[in-house]
Amino acid sequence: MKLLPLFTGLSCATVAAGGQVPLSLFSNDQAVTRIPSSYESAVMGRRILALSKLGDLATVFPHSHSHSYEHEHEYEHVHAEDGADVSAHHLPAHHRPTGLGGVPISLVDYVADCEDEGNPTLLAIKIATAFRNADAGSNITLSMRWAPPYPPAKRISFLSRITAHIPFLGGASHYHEYNQAPDATPDPVPYSAANLPRFALMGYLERIHPNPVQSARLAACFTAKHRDAKWWLPGNVIHESEWARLVVTQVFWVGGFGDRAFIGWIPVDEWKSVTKEEWSSIKLPGEEKDWSEWSVNPVDEL
C-alpha cells in the first residue's frame, strides 16, 4: 500500500471536524487537509519505533510463584570480570510482597528496532521484573511516545484560543514564551505531549536464538542505540540475558488531538507491512528546529 505523495515529508497534520477551515497541526510548506489514515499513522509509529530508545514495558505479576520467581537468591553472589565480589545489596531486591498476583507493573526499558516487521528488539535480562513476569506467562505491552529533540519555536496558545472569543479578555497569551529567569527550572516537557503521537504495542515475548552472525548483528544494532548495554549482552558475567522480540499482535494509536489525528486500532498487518523506505521518507514534529505546535490563527482553532 502506497502513501499519498502529500504525506511524504510532512509532520502529522489534519483537518478540523465539521467541514471547518482546514487546519495544519504543525508548520509545514504543505498541509494535509484530512485526518491521516491508519496506515499513515502506522508509518509514523514505525518511525517513532526506529528513532526512539526507550519504552514502558507493562506486565502482570503471576498469581503464584512460578519458576521465574522460585530462586529469589540466585543472584546474591556474582563476580565481576576482574574477580571482585558483587554482593547482594548491590543488586535489586526480588523478595516479592504478597498480594501482587494479577497486579500490573510498568517500567521503562531499552528498545531497539533491529528487525523489519515492527517487532521491537529487547535485551531480556532475566533478573528484570518484566521478563520474569513474561516467563511466568504474562502478556506484555510496550508503550512508546514521540519526544521531539527540539522544543517548538511557538507553543500552543490555549488561553488565546479561549479569550479570542471574549472581547474584553482578548489579547495574546504568553504561554508560548519561555521563562528566562536565571534561576528558572528548565521545562522537562517543553511541548504539548497531548498534541503528539503515542501508541501501545500489545503482544508476547519471543526468545531469539541467533546464529553467531545474527548475534553480532543484533549486538551492533542494539549497542548503536544503547552503548552501555554492551555490559549486559548475552554471555556477560554480570547478568544472565538473551535476545528477545515483542511479537506485536495489536496496535493502539493516539496521534494527538482527536479532531486532527487518527485515534484507534491500527490493523497489525498494516503495522508490519510498513517499509523502511516509507518511514524514512517522513519527518515527525520537532525533528527539525523552529517548528510550531499550532500554526493557525487562534480564532480558527476552535
PDB file of C-alpha atoms in Angstrom:
ATOM      1  CA  MET A   1       0.000   0.000   0.000  1.00  0.00           C
ATOM      2  CA  LYS A   2       1.469   3.320  -1.076  1.00  0.00           C
ATOM      3  CA  LEU A   3       1.374   6.503   0.926  1.00  0.00           C
ATOM      4  CA  LEU A   4      -0.191   9.535  -0.635  1.00  0.00           C
ATOM      5  CA  PRO A   5       2.522  11.846  -2.016  1.00  0.00           C
ATOM      6  CA  LEU A   6       1.117  14.692   0.051  1.00  0.00           C
ATOM      7  CA  PHE A   7       2.004  12.805   3.218  1.00  0.00           C
ATOM      8  CA  THR A   8       5.653  12.313   2.314  1.00  0.00           C
ATOM      9  CA  GLY A   9       7.981  14.582   4.218  1.00  0.00           C
ATOM     10  CA  LEU A  10       5.252  16.094   6.355  1.00  0.00           C
ATOM     11  CA  SER A  11       4.711  16.151  10.056  1.00  0.00           C
ATOM     12  CA  CYS A  12       1.384  14.894  11.349  1.00  0.00           C
ATOM     13  CA  ALA A  13      -1.359  17.239  10.141  1.00  0.00           C
ATOM     14  CA  THR A  14      -5.127  17.066   9.858  1.00  0.00           C
ATOM     15  CA  VAL A  15      -8.320  18.936   9.309  1.00  0.00           C
ATOM     16  CA  ALA A  16     -10.886  20.361  11.662  1.00  0.00           C
ATOM     17  CA  ALA A  17     -14.098  18.413  12.102  1.00  0.00           C
ATOM     18  CA  GLY A  18     -17.399  19.551  10.699  1.00  0.00           C
ATOM     19  CA  GLY A  19     -16.155  20.994   7.426  1.00  0.00           C
ATOM     20  CA  GLN A  20     -14.392  23.945   9.020  1.00  0.00           C
ATOM     21  CA  VAL A  21     -11.331  25.693   7.658  1.00  0.00           C
ATOM     22  CA  PRO A  22      -8.551  23.112   7.102  1.00  0.00           C
ATOM     23  CA  LEU A  23      -6.049  23.154   9.947  1.00  0.00           C
ATOM     24  CA  SER A  24      -2.404  22.191   9.990  1.00  0.00           C
ATOM     25  CA  LEU A  25      -1.186  20.936  13.345  1.00  0.00           C
ATOM     26  CA  PHE A  26       2.398  21.906  12.619  1.00  0.00           C
ATOM     27  CA  SER A  27       4.132  24.440  10.423  1.00  0.00           C
ATOM     28  CA  ASN A  28       4.949  22.933   7.044  1.00  0.00           C
ATOM     29  CA  ASP A  29       5.252  24.114   3.484  1.00  0.00           C
ATOM     30  CA  GLN A  30       2.217  21.981   2.708  1.00  0.00           C
ATOM     31  CA  ALA A  31      -0.757  20.886   4.753  1.00  0.00           C
ATOM     32  CA  VAL A  32      -2.735  17.678   4.753  1.00  0.00           C
ATOM     33  CA  THR A  33      -6.406  18.636   4.712  1.00  0.00           C
ATOM     34  CA  ARG A  34      -7.705  15.462   6.329  1.00  0.00           C
ATOM     35  CA  ILE A  35      -7.095  13.182   9.277  1.00  0.00           C
ATOM     36  CA  PRO A  36      -4.278  10.710   8.489  1.00  0.00           C
ATOM     37  CA  SER A  37      -5.344   7.157   7.772  1.00  0.00           C
ATOM     38  CA  SER A  38      -4.482   4.218   9.993  1.00  0.00           C
ATOM     39  CA  TYR A  39      -1.739   3.225   7.551  1.00  0.00           C
ATOM     40  CA  GLU A  40      -0.199   6.688   7.536  1.00  0.00           C
ATOM     41  CA  SER A  41      -0.342   6.576  11.321  1.00  0.00           C
ATOM     42  CA  ALA A  42       1.407   3.204  11.207  1.00  0.00           C
ATOM     43  CA  VAL A  43       4.201   4.802   9.169  1.00  0.00           C
ATOM     44  CA  MET A  44       4.601   7.493  11.829  1.00  0.00           C
ATOM     45  CA  GLY A  45       4.589   4.837  14.552  1.00  0.00           C
ATOM     46  CA  ARG A  46       7.250   2.798  12.804  1.00  0.00           C
ATOM     47  CA  ARG A  47       9.418   5.918  12.552  1.00  0.00           C
ATOM     48  CA  ILE A  48       8.942   6.554  16.278  1.00  0.00           C
ATOM     49  CA  LEU A  49       9.990   2.965  16.976  1.00  0.00           C
ATOM     50  CA  ALA A  50      13.049   3.376  14.746  1.00  0.00           C
ATOM     51  CA  LEU A  51      14.169   6.655  16.333  1.00  0.00           C
ATOM     52  CA  SER A  52      13.279   6.094  19.989  1.00  0.00           C
ATOM     53  CA  LYS A  53      15.432   4.443  22.620  1.00  0.00           C
ATOM     54  CA  LEU A  54      13.015   3.909  25.491  1.00  0.00           C
ATOM     55  CA  GLY A  55       9.616   2.384  26.072  1.00  0.00           C
ATOM     56  CA  ASP A  56       7.486   1.329  29.026  1.00  0.00           C
ATOM     57  CA  LEU A  57       7.069  -2.433  29.375  1.00  0.00           C
ATOM     58  CA  ALA A  58       3.870  -3.393  31.149  1.00  0.00           C
ATOM     59  CA  THR A  59       3.338  -6.886  32.521  1.00  0.00           C
ATOM     60  CA  VAL A  60       1.240  -8.560  35.206  1.00  0.00           C
ATOM     61  CA  PHE A  61       2.541 -10.350  38.286  1.00  0.00           C
ATOM     62  CA  PRO A  62       1.640 -14.062  38.405  1.00  0.00           C
ATOM     63  CA  HIS A  63      -0.909 -15.186  40.971  1.00  0.00           C
ATOM     64  CA  SER A  64       1.508 -17.765  42.320  1.00  0.00           C
ATOM     65  CA  HIS A  65       5.265 -18.046  42.287  1.00  0.00           C
ATOM     66  CA  SER A  66       6.429 -19.632  39.049  1.00  0.00           C
ATOM     67  CA  HIS A  67       9.885 -20.974  38.220  1.00  0.00           C
ATOM     68  CA  SER A  68      10.956 -17.415  37.354  1.00  0.00           C
ATOM     69  CA  TYR A  69      10.363 -16.389  40.994  1.00  0.00           C
ATOM     70  CA  GLU A  70      11.495 -19.556  42.722  1.00  0.00           C
ATOM     71  CA  HIS A  71      15.161 -18.656  43.098  1.00  0.00           C
ATOM     72  CA  GLU A  72      14.974 -15.299  44.793  1.00  0.00           C
ATOM     73  CA  HIS A  73      18.574 -15.545  45.955  1.00  0.00           C
ATOM     74  CA  GLU A  74      20.266 -16.924  42.862  1.00  0.00           C
ATOM     75  CA  TYR A  75      21.894 -13.571  42.134  1.00  0.00           C
ATOM     76  CA  GLU A  76      23.111 -12.904  45.649  1.00  0.00           C
ATOM     77  CA  HIS A  77      26.730 -13.601  44.793  1.00  0.00           C
ATOM     78  CA  VAL A  78      28.051 -12.914  41.335  1.00  0.00           C
ATOM     79  CA  HIS A  79      31.537 -11.925  40.352  1.00  0.00           C
ATOM     80  CA  ALA A  80      32.629  -9.104  38.131  1.00  0.00           C
ATOM     81  CA  GLU A  81      35.060  -9.696  35.295  1.00  0.00           C
ATOM     82  CA  ASP A  82      38.002  -8.669  37.465  1.00  0.00           C
ATOM     83  CA  GLY A  83      37.041 -11.226  40.110  1.00  0.00           C
ATOM     84  CA  ALA A  84      35.614  -8.709  42.573  1.00  0.00           C
ATOM     85  CA  ASP A  85      32.590  -9.891  44.501  1.00  0.00           C
ATOM     86  CA  VAL A  86      29.325  -8.085  43.781  1.00  0.00           C
ATOM     87  CA  SER A  87      27.322  -8.506  46.973  1.00  0.00           C
ATOM     88  CA  ALA A  88      23.576  -8.879  47.158  1.00  0.00           C
ATOM     89  CA  HIS A  89      22.940  -5.373  48.443  1.00  0.00           C
ATOM     90  CA  HIS A  90      24.249  -4.007  45.135  1.00  0.00           C
ATOM     91  CA  LEU A  91      21.545  -5.858  43.221  1.00  0.00           C
ATOM     92  CA  PRO A  92      17.787  -5.288  43.058  1.00  0.00           C
ATOM     93  CA  ALA A  93      15.754  -6.989  45.745  1.00  0.00           C
ATOM     94  CA  HIS A  94      13.301  -9.568  44.436  1.00  0.00           C
ATOM     95  CA  HIS A  95      11.576 -10.561  47.637  1.00  0.00           C
ATOM     96  CA  ARG A  96       8.102 -10.101  46.233  1.00  0.00           C
ATOM     97  CA  PRO A  97       5.411  -8.928  48.679  1.00  0.00           C
ATOM     98  CA  THR A  98       2.245 -10.977  48.954  1.00  0.00           C
ATOM     99  CA  GLY A  99      -0.957  -9.955  47.221  1.00  0.00           C
ATOM    100  CA  LEU A 100       0.586  -8.848  43.907  1.00  0.00           C
ATOM    101  CA  GLY A 101      -0.971 -11.593  41.789  1.00  0.00           C
ATOM    102  CA  GLY A 102      -2.743 -10.010  38.816  1.00  0.00           C
ATOM    103  CA  VAL A 103      -1.350  -6.539  39.568  1.00  0.00           C
ATOM    104  CA  PRO A 104       0.132  -4.754  36.531  1.00  0.00           C
ATOM    105  CA  ILE A 105       3.506  -3.059  36.639  1.00  0.00           C
ATOM    106  CA  SER A 106       5.066  -0.802  34.003  1.00  0.00           C
ATOM    107  CA  LEU A 107       8.763   0.045  33.907  1.00  0.00           C
ATOM    108  CA  VAL A 108      10.947   1.840  31.384  1.00  0.00           C
ATOM    109  CA  ASP A 109      13.322  -0.307  29.356  1.00  0.00           C
ATOM    110  CA  TYR A 110      15.726  -0.131  26.431  1.00  0.00           C
ATOM    111  CA  VAL A 111      14.192  -0.715  22.989  1.00  0.00           C
ATOM    112  CA  ALA A 112      15.696  -1.037  19.529  1.00  0.00           C
ATOM    113  CA  ASP A 113      14.316  -1.644  16.049  1.00  0.00           C
ATOM    114  CA  CYS A 114      16.605  -4.380  14.736  1.00  0.00           C
ATOM    115  CA  GLU A 115      14.156  -6.342  12.585  1.00  0.00           C
ATOM    116  CA  ASP A 116      11.996  -5.447   9.604  1.00  0.00           C
ATOM    117  CA  GLU A 117       8.443  -6.267  10.705  1.00  0.00           C
ATOM    118  CA  GLY A 118       7.869  -3.780  13.518  1.00  0.00           C
ATOM    119  CA  ASN A 119       8.574  -6.246  16.324  1.00  0.00           C
ATOM    120  CA  PRO A 120      10.716  -4.332  18.853  1.00  0.00           C
ATOM    121  CA  THR A 121      14.021  -5.887  19.861  1.00  0.00           C
ATOM    122  CA  LEU A 122      14.666  -6.266  23.591  1.00  0.00           C
ATOM    123  CA  LEU A 123      17.652  -7.348  25.628  1.00  0.00           C
ATOM    124  CA  ALA A 124      15.917  -9.641  28.101  1.00  0.00           C
ATOM    125  CA  ILE A 125      17.796  -9.598  31.393  1.00  0.00           C
ATOM    126  CA  LYS A 126      16.353 -12.491  33.343  1.00  0.00           C
ATOM    127  CA  ILE A 127      16.545 -10.755  36.706  1.00  0.00           C
ATOM    128  CA  ALA A 128      14.332  -7.887  35.452  1.00  0.00           C
ATOM    129  CA  THR A 129      10.714  -7.834  36.622  1.00  0.00           C
ATOM    130  CA  ALA A 130       9.147  -7.518  33.159  1.00  0.00           C
ATOM    131  CA  PHE A 131      10.942 -10.590  31.840  1.00  0.00           C
ATOM    132  CA  ARG A 132      10.313 -12.603  34.991  1.00  0.00           C
ATOM    133  CA  ASN A 133       6.602 -11.859  34.658  1.00  0.00           C
ATOM    134  CA  ALA A 134       6.705 -12.755  30.967  1.00  0.00           C
ATOM    135  CA  ASP A 135       8.389 -16.060  31.841  1.00  0.00           C
ATOM    136  CA  ALA A 136       5.545 -16.660  34.295  1.00  0.00           C
ATOM    137  CA  GLY A 137       3.007 -16.343  31.473  1.00  0.00           C
ATOM    138  CA  SER A 138       2.187 -12.636  31.372  1.00  0.00           C
ATOM    139  CA  ASN A 139       1.420 -10.946  28.104  1.00  0.00           C
ATOM    140  CA  ILE A 140       3.379  -7.760  27.550  1.00  0.00           C
ATOM    141  CA  THR A 141       2.609  -4.261  26.322  1.00  0.00           C
ATOM    142  CA  LEU A 142       5.167  -1.744  25.154  1.00  0.00           C
ATOM    143  CA  SER A 143       4.062   1.891  25.316  1.00  0.00           C
ATOM    144  CA  MET A 144       6.013   4.499  23.374  1.00  0.00           C
ATOM    145  CA  ARG A 145       5.655   8.198  22.673  1.00  0.00           C
ATOM    146  CA  TRP A 146       7.307  10.704  20.413  1.00  0.00           C
ATOM    147  CA  ALA A 147       9.576  13.113  22.309  1.00  0.00           C
ATOM    148  CA  PRO A 148      10.795  15.856  19.945  1.00  0.00           C
ATOM    149  CA  PRO A 149      14.533  16.563  20.163  1.00  0.00           C
ATOM    150  CA  TYR A 150      13.858  20.304  19.788  1.00  0.00           C
ATOM    151  CA  PRO A 151      11.315  22.468  21.636  1.00  0.00           C
ATOM    152  CA  PRO A 152       8.780  24.243  19.413  1.00  0.00           C
ATOM    153  CA  ALA A 153       9.539  27.785  18.323  1.00  0.00           C
ATOM    154  CA  LYS A 154       5.993  28.680  19.328  1.00  0.00           C
ATOM    155  CA  ARG A 155       3.807  26.975  21.908  1.00  0.00           C
ATOM    156  CA  ILE A 156       0.081  26.333  21.612  1.00  0.00           C
ATOM    157  CA  SER A 157      -1.600  29.449  22.938  1.00  0.00           C
ATOM    158  CA  PHE A 158      -4.511  27.847  24.757  1.00  0.00           C
ATOM    159  CA  LEU A 159      -5.542  30.977  26.640  1.00  0.00           C
ATOM    160  CA  SER A 160      -5.640  32.998  23.450  1.00  0.00           C
ATOM    161  CA  ARG A 161      -7.914  30.333  21.905  1.00  0.00           C
ATOM    162  CA  ILE A 162     -10.454  30.986  24.639  1.00  0.00           C
ATOM    163  CA  THR A 163     -10.080  34.736  25.098  1.00  0.00           C
ATOM    164  CA  ALA A 164     -10.167  35.421  21.361  1.00  0.00           C
ATOM    165  CA  HIS A 165     -13.945  34.979  21.597  1.00  0.00           C
ATOM    166  CA  ILE A 166     -14.340  37.281  24.625  1.00  0.00           C
ATOM    167  CA  PRO A 167     -13.667  40.903  23.571  1.00  0.00           C
ATOM    168  CA  PHE A 168     -12.732  42.291  26.990  1.00  0.00           C
ATOM    169  CA  LEU A 169     -10.351  39.355  27.598  1.00  0.00           C
ATOM    170  CA  GLY A 170      -8.777  39.376  24.166  1.00  0.00           C
ATOM    171  CA  GLY A 171      -5.048  39.614  23.664  1.00  0.00           C
ATOM    172  CA  ALA A 172      -2.060  37.419  23.195  1.00  0.00           C
ATOM    173  CA  SER A 173      -1.294  34.661  25.622  1.00  0.00           C
ATOM    174  CA  HIS A 174       2.231  34.291  26.925  1.00  0.00           C
ATOM    175  CA  TYR A 175       2.035  30.507  27.137  1.00  0.00           C
ATOM    176  CA  HIS A 176       4.475  30.153  24.272  1.00  0.00           C
ATOM    177  CA  GLU A 177       7.098  32.330  25.943  1.00  0.00           C
ATOM    178  CA  TYR A 178       9.791  30.563  27.933  1.00  0.00           C
ATOM    179  CA  ASN A 179      10.695  31.629  31.446  1.00  0.00           C
ATOM    180  CA  GLN A 180      14.021  33.372  31.036  1.00  0.00           C
ATOM    181  CA  ALA A 181      14.675  33.980  34.746  1.00  0.00           C
ATOM    182  CA  PRO A 182      18.244  32.962  35.667  1.00  0.00           C
ATOM    183  CA  ASP A 183      17.071  30.612  38.406  1.00  0.00           C
ATOM    184  CA  ALA A 184      14.187  29.116  36.405  1.00  0.00           C
ATOM    185  CA  THR A 185      13.996  25.336  36.280  1.00  0.00           C
ATOM    186  CA  PRO A 186      14.106  24.120  32.668  1.00  0.00           C
ATOM    187  CA  ASP A 187      10.789  22.753  31.459  1.00  0.00           C
ATOM    188  CA  PRO A 188      11.276  18.952  31.180  1.00  0.00           C
ATOM    189  CA  VAL A 189       8.435  18.783  28.644  1.00  0.00           C
ATOM    190  CA  PRO A 190       8.705  21.962  26.541  1.00  0.00           C
ATOM    191  CA  TYR A 191       5.901  20.936  24.190  1.00  0.00           C
ATOM    192  CA  SER A 192       2.310  19.735  24.364  1.00  0.00           C
ATOM    193  CA  ALA A 193       2.623  15.991  24.969  1.00  0.00           C
ATOM    194  CA  ALA A 194      -1.126  15.546  24.384  1.00  0.00           C
ATOM    195  CA  ASN A 195      -0.607  17.033  20.942  1.00  0.00           C
ATOM    196  CA  LEU A 196       1.956  14.428  19.874  1.00  0.00           C
ATOM    197  CA  PRO A 197       1.678  10.778  18.830  1.00  0.00           C
ATOM    198  CA  ARG A 198       1.955   7.862  21.229  1.00  0.00           C
ATOM    199  CA  PHE A 199       0.982   4.221  20.960  1.00  0.00           C
ATOM    200  CA  ALA A 200       0.872   0.838  22.656  1.00  0.00           C
ATOM    201  CA  LEU A 201       2.125  -2.401  21.141  1.00  0.00           C
ATOM    202  CA  MET A 202       0.493  -5.476  22.666  1.00  0.00           C
ATOM    203  CA  GLY A 203       1.779  -8.979  22.200  1.00  0.00           C
ATOM    204  CA  TYR A 204       4.001 -11.642  23.657  1.00  0.00           C
ATOM    205  CA  LEU A 205       7.691 -12.148  24.244  1.00  0.00           C
ATOM    206  CA  GLU A 206       9.551 -14.484  21.899  1.00  0.00           C
ATOM    207  CA  ARG A 207      13.134 -15.519  22.508  1.00  0.00           C
ATOM    208  CA  ILE A 208      15.552 -15.079  19.601  1.00  0.00           C
ATOM    209  CA  HIS A 209      18.064 -17.883  19.061  1.00  0.00           C
ATOM    210  CA  PRO A 210      20.541 -16.274  16.678  1.00  0.00           C
ATOM    211  CA  ASN A 211      23.479 -17.884  14.966  1.00  0.00           C
ATOM    212  CA  PRO A 212      26.859 -16.158  15.512  1.00  0.00           C
ATOM    213  CA  VAL A 213      26.385 -13.814  12.549  1.00  0.00           C
ATOM    214  CA  GLN A 214      22.869 -12.832  13.619  1.00  0.00           C
ATOM    215  CA  SER A 215      24.041 -12.379  17.206  1.00  0.00           C
ATOM    216  CA  ALA A 216      26.766  -9.974  16.103  1.00  0.00           C
ATOM    217  CA  ARG A 217      24.257  -8.027  14.008  1.00  0.00           C
ATOM    218  CA  LEU A 218      21.812  -7.758  16.907  1.00  0.00           C
ATOM    219  CA  ALA A 219      24.590  -6.631  19.253  1.00  0.00           C
ATOM    220  CA  ALA A 220      25.740  -3.972  16.785  1.00  0.00           C
ATOM    221  CA  CYS A 221      22.189  -2.713  16.239  1.00  0.00           C
ATOM    222  CA  PHE A 222      21.318  -2.612  19.936  1.00  0.00           C
ATOM    223  CA  THR A 223      24.529  -1.022  21.180  1.00  0.00           C
ATOM    224  CA  ALA A 224      24.350   1.608  18.448  1.00  0.00           C
ATOM    225  CA  LYS A 225      21.335   2.907  20.400  1.00  0.00           C
ATOM    226  CA  HIS A 226      22.476   1.900  23.885  1.00  0.00           C
ATOM    227  CA  ARG A 227      26.248   1.992  24.258  1.00  0.00           C
ATOM    228  CA  ASP A 228      26.150   0.944  27.914  1.00  0.00           C
ATOM    229  CA  ALA A 229      24.203  -2.189  27.003  1.00  0.00           C
ATOM    230  CA  LYS A 230      27.460  -3.817  25.873  1.00  0.00           C
ATOM    231  CA  TRP A 231      27.986  -4.839  29.502  1.00  0.00           C
ATOM    232  CA  TRP A 232      24.756  -6.879  29.546  1.00  0.00           C
ATOM    233  CA  LEU A 233      24.901  -8.615  26.171  1.00  0.00           C
ATOM    234  CA  PRO A 234      24.274 -12.378  26.175  1.00  0.00           C
ATOM    235  CA  GLY A 235      27.263 -14.205  27.634  1.00  0.00           C
ATOM    236  CA  ASN A 236      28.249 -11.415  30.041  1.00  0.00           C
ATOM    237  CA  VAL A 237      29.462 -12.289  33.546  1.00  0.00           C
ATOM    238  CA  ILE A 238      27.119  -9.942  35.425  1.00  0.00           C
ATOM    239  CA  HIS A 239      23.547 -10.831  34.433  1.00  0.00           C
ATOM    240  CA  GLU A 240      22.054 -13.723  32.516  1.00  0.00           C
ATOM    241  CA  SER A 241      20.477 -12.259  29.394  1.00  0.00           C
ATOM    242  CA  GLU A 242      19.213 -13.180  25.954  1.00  0.00           C
ATOM    243  CA  TRP A 243      17.784 -11.539  22.857  1.00  0.00           C
ATOM    244  CA  ALA A 244      14.011 -11.310  22.539  1.00  0.00           C
ATOM    245  CA  ARG A 245      11.415  -9.692  20.353  1.00  0.00           C
ATOM    246  CA  LEU A 246       7.995  -8.393  21.266  1.00  0.00           C
ATOM    247  CA  VAL A 247       5.744 -10.100  18.730  1.00  0.00           C
ATOM    248  CA  VAL A 248       3.119  -7.444  18.053  1.00  0.00           C
ATOM    249  CA  THR A 249      -0.466  -8.698  17.917  1.00  0.00           C
ATOM    250  CA  GLN A 250      -2.351  -5.416  18.493  1.00  0.00           C
ATOM    251  CA  VAL A 251      -1.551  -1.733  17.994  1.00  0.00           C
ATOM    252  CA  PHE A 252      -3.421   1.133  19.648  1.00  0.00           C
ATOM    253  CA  TRP A 253      -2.570   4.608  18.368  1.00  0.00           C
ATOM    254  CA  VAL A 254      -3.240   8.122  19.647  1.00  0.00           C
ATOM    255  CA  GLY A 255      -1.921  10.545  17.066  1.00  0.00           C
ATOM    256  CA  GLY A 256      -2.676  13.704  19.031  1.00  0.00           C
ATOM    257  CA  PHE A 257      -5.866  15.726  19.364  1.00  0.00           C
ATOM    258  CA  GLY A 258      -8.824  13.805  18.010  1.00  0.00           C
ATOM    259  CA  ASP A 259     -10.124  16.456  15.624  1.00  0.00           C
ATOM    260  CA  ARG A 260      -6.930  16.317  13.608  1.00  0.00           C
ATOM    261  CA  ALA A 261      -5.256  12.980  14.273  1.00  0.00           C
ATOM    262  CA  PHE A 262      -6.165   9.327  13.990  1.00  0.00           C
ATOM    263  CA  ILE A 263      -7.040   7.647  17.286  1.00  0.00           C
ATOM    264  CA  GLY A 264      -7.835   3.956  17.373  1.00  0.00           C
ATOM    265  CA  TRP A 265      -6.622   0.476  16.489  1.00  0.00           C
ATOM    266  CA  ILE A 266      -4.134   0.074  13.658  1.00  0.00           C
ATOM    267  CA  PRO A 267      -4.512  -3.294  11.889  1.00  0.00           C
ATOM    268  CA  VAL A 268      -1.447  -5.342  12.733  1.00  0.00           C
ATOM    269  CA  ASP A 269      -0.886  -6.261   9.073  1.00  0.00           C
ATOM    270  CA  GLU A 270      -0.608  -2.560   8.272  1.00  0.00           C
ATOM    271  CA  TRP A 271       1.875  -2.064  11.104  1.00  0.00           C
ATOM    272  CA  LYS A 272       4.060  -4.925   9.882  1.00  0.00           C
ATOM    273  CA  SER A 273       3.883  -4.063   6.177  1.00  0.00           C
ATOM    274  CA  VAL A 274       5.398  -0.575   6.550  1.00  0.00           C
ATOM    275  CA  THR A 275       8.777  -0.461   4.824  1.00  0.00           C
ATOM    276  CA  LYS A 276      11.935   1.309   5.906  1.00  0.00           C
ATOM    277  CA  GLU A 277      11.716   3.398   2.753  1.00  0.00           C
ATOM    278  CA  GLU A 278       8.297   4.649   3.836  1.00  0.00           C
ATOM    279  CA  TRP A 279       9.125   5.573   7.427  1.00  0.00           C
ATOM    280  CA  SER A 280      12.442   7.072   6.324  1.00  0.00           C
ATOM    281  CA  SER A 281      10.682   9.423   3.911  1.00  0.00           C
ATOM    282  CA  ILE A 282       8.726  11.381   6.546  1.00  0.00           C
ATOM    283  CA  LYS A 283       9.565  13.789   9.355  1.00  0.00           C
ATOM    284  CA  LEU A 284       7.943  13.816  12.762  1.00  0.00           C
ATOM    285  CA  PRO A 285       7.122  17.103  14.512  1.00  0.00           C
ATOM    286  CA  GLY A 286      10.154  18.541  16.213  1.00  0.00           C
ATOM    287  CA  GLU A 287      12.748  16.502  14.340  1.00  0.00           C
ATOM    288  CA  GLU A 288      13.915  19.839  12.969  1.00  0.00           C
ATOM    289  CA  LYS A 289      14.229  23.190  14.692  1.00  0.00           C
ATOM    290  CA  ASP A 290      11.787  26.115  14.507  1.00  0.00           C
ATOM    291  CA  TRP A 291       8.579  24.098  14.386  1.00  0.00           C
ATOM    292  CA  SER A 292       5.253  25.364  15.656  1.00  0.00           C
ATOM    293  CA  GLU A 293       2.833  23.338  17.740  1.00  0.00           C
ATOM    294  CA  TRP A 294      -0.170  25.042  16.212  1.00  0.00           C
ATOM    295  CA  SER A 295       0.212  27.068  13.056  1.00  0.00           C
ATOM    296  CA  VAL A 296      -3.241  28.585  12.650  1.00  0.00           C
ATOM    297  CA  ASN A 297      -4.947  31.754  13.852  1.00  0.00           C
ATOM    298  CA  PRO A 298      -6.355  31.348  17.401  1.00  0.00           C
ATOM    299  CA  VAL A 299      -9.894  32.195  16.246  1.00  0.00           C
ATOM    300  CA  ASP A 300      -9.781  29.393  13.682  1.00  0.00           C
ATOM    301  CA  GLU A 301      -8.508  26.860  16.196  1.00  0.00           C
ATOM    302  CA  LEU A 302     -11.836  26.405  17.982  1.00  0.00           C
TER     303      LEU A 302
END
